[in-house]
Amino acid sequence: MNIIDIIEKKRDGYHLDEAEIDYFIKGYLGDEIADYQISALLMAIVLQGMDERETALLTKAMMNSGAIIDLSAIAGIKCDKHSTGGVGDKVSLVLAPLLTSAGVKVAKMSGRGLGHTGGTLDKLEAIPNFNINLSTTEFINQVNEIGIAIIGQTTNLVPADKKLYALRDVTGTVQSIPLIASSIMSKKLASGSDAILLDVKVGDGAFMKDLHSATILAQTMVNIGKQLNKDIKAVITDMNQPLGYSIGNNLEVIEAIATLHGQGPKDLEEICLSLGSLMLVQAQKASNTKEAYDILKTNLTNESAFLKFIELVAAQNGDTSYLTNPDKFAKANNIKPIYSKNEGYLKEINALKMGHLSLELGAGRKTKEDQIDYSAGIVLTKKIGNYVRKNEIIAYLHSNKTITEAHCLMMDEGLIYQDESIAQVELIKKII
Ligand code: URA
């Protein structure tokens, strides 16, 4: 078998078999196949797709590329949540401690930013000294002790995804249902949780742009999970505008802290409560979503969720003084207000453009080696449906680079206004 034949086979639209899929996963992991060849194969998969069987085989090959974590030493139902990636998506920072404050065991493995989307690990690392590298034993002990741990994939968990994820991020090969489904599900299946909620984002800022493809992705992942006896649910949620007002690592942590105090943006709070309600029922800590919603809402207002976040950060060596005093987070040297050039109801705050702009300002990586500027990003002052007057401040751009006219233009290009008022955005599109 050789990699060139496999690349050409996929390029020409044929199905790969189990041996071929195993061969390229093992070969890449063992450094026998070069980055550039795998990049070509990934692009062929993006363009030609994979059927359900190939996707399941790819998931299995990736899952078996490393250790499968056994969480049976933790009593009860272990829960995990995974987002397919969005702009301003800091849901995990709020949802994980919120769930634990209601008695759910959260054993979560998170990822880094990918393409124009941010990642939970990068956001957690914005908190000085936060340690995302626990051993499996430390991970299990911490969940047993305080009910929650959030770590990066341990080096031995789906190492194939770790390598592929970083390569996809910089080769324009993120947006593909089989690649996303196998990446997410291989990690979720290897990481040992019993109940998993998948937040499948849909809209211009998501990898899935329309409800049809988001539904196929969600269904593909739920089917893969069911085959392995996991309690998997998927919720398709809106990503046609950034979630909340802040994009960028420090800025998003600050917004998550406000949300944990019950003072966050409405859309972010609503998504956390809706996803959390489903998970509380999955974890058998509430008998229905209405009861679950009320429990979680109470825990956002009585500080128990925030206190659990402090416990989590302290357990993983993070500096909790940044949580109690968010003003300590470093500010970018340059903070530039953006004034509205138009007047009217905001029809669009293009999440993809905001994600790209945030990346340009330094909040993400353009190459595997890039360092993140934690203080960079965007703070919006408006949401879709708000009325904006001409010359009103609509956003602030934060960066340690010089903020140029081109950056401001990117911001303007992401905004569309109209004269008529706009119906409220529907946040939860579908539950699968
Ligand atoms: N999240 C993942 O873990 N993998 C993807 O491919 C996309 C989003």
GROMACS .gro file of C-alpha atoms in nm, residues 10-11 13 40-50 172-173 175-176 178-179:
model
   20
   10LYS     CA    1  -0.989   0.977  -0.280
   11ARG     CA    2  -0.911   1.259  -0.523
   13GLY     CA    3  -1.401   1.012  -0.565
   40ALA     CA    4  -0.336   1.660   0.004
   41LEU     CA    5  -0.541   1.367   0.130
   42LEU     CA    6  -0.733   1.590   0.371
   43MET     CA    7  -0.813   1.829   0.087
   44ALA     CA    8  -0.933   1.536  -0.125
   45ILE     CA    9  -1.161   1.431   0.164
   46VAL     CA   10  -1.292   1.788   0.196
   47LEU     CA   11  -1.373   1.795  -0.176
   48GLN     CA   12  -1.494   1.436  -0.230
   49GLY     CA   13  -1.643   1.357   0.112
   50MET     CA   14  -1.666   1.020   0.286
  172GLY     CA   15  -0.798   2.507   0.485
  173THR     CA   16  -0.926   2.157   0.557
  175GLN     CA   17  -1.478   2.233   0.692
  176SER     CA   18  -1.578   1.877   0.619
  178PRO     CA   19  -1.648   1.339   0.794
  179LEU     CA   20  -1.337   1.517   0.926
   0.00000   0.00000   0.00000
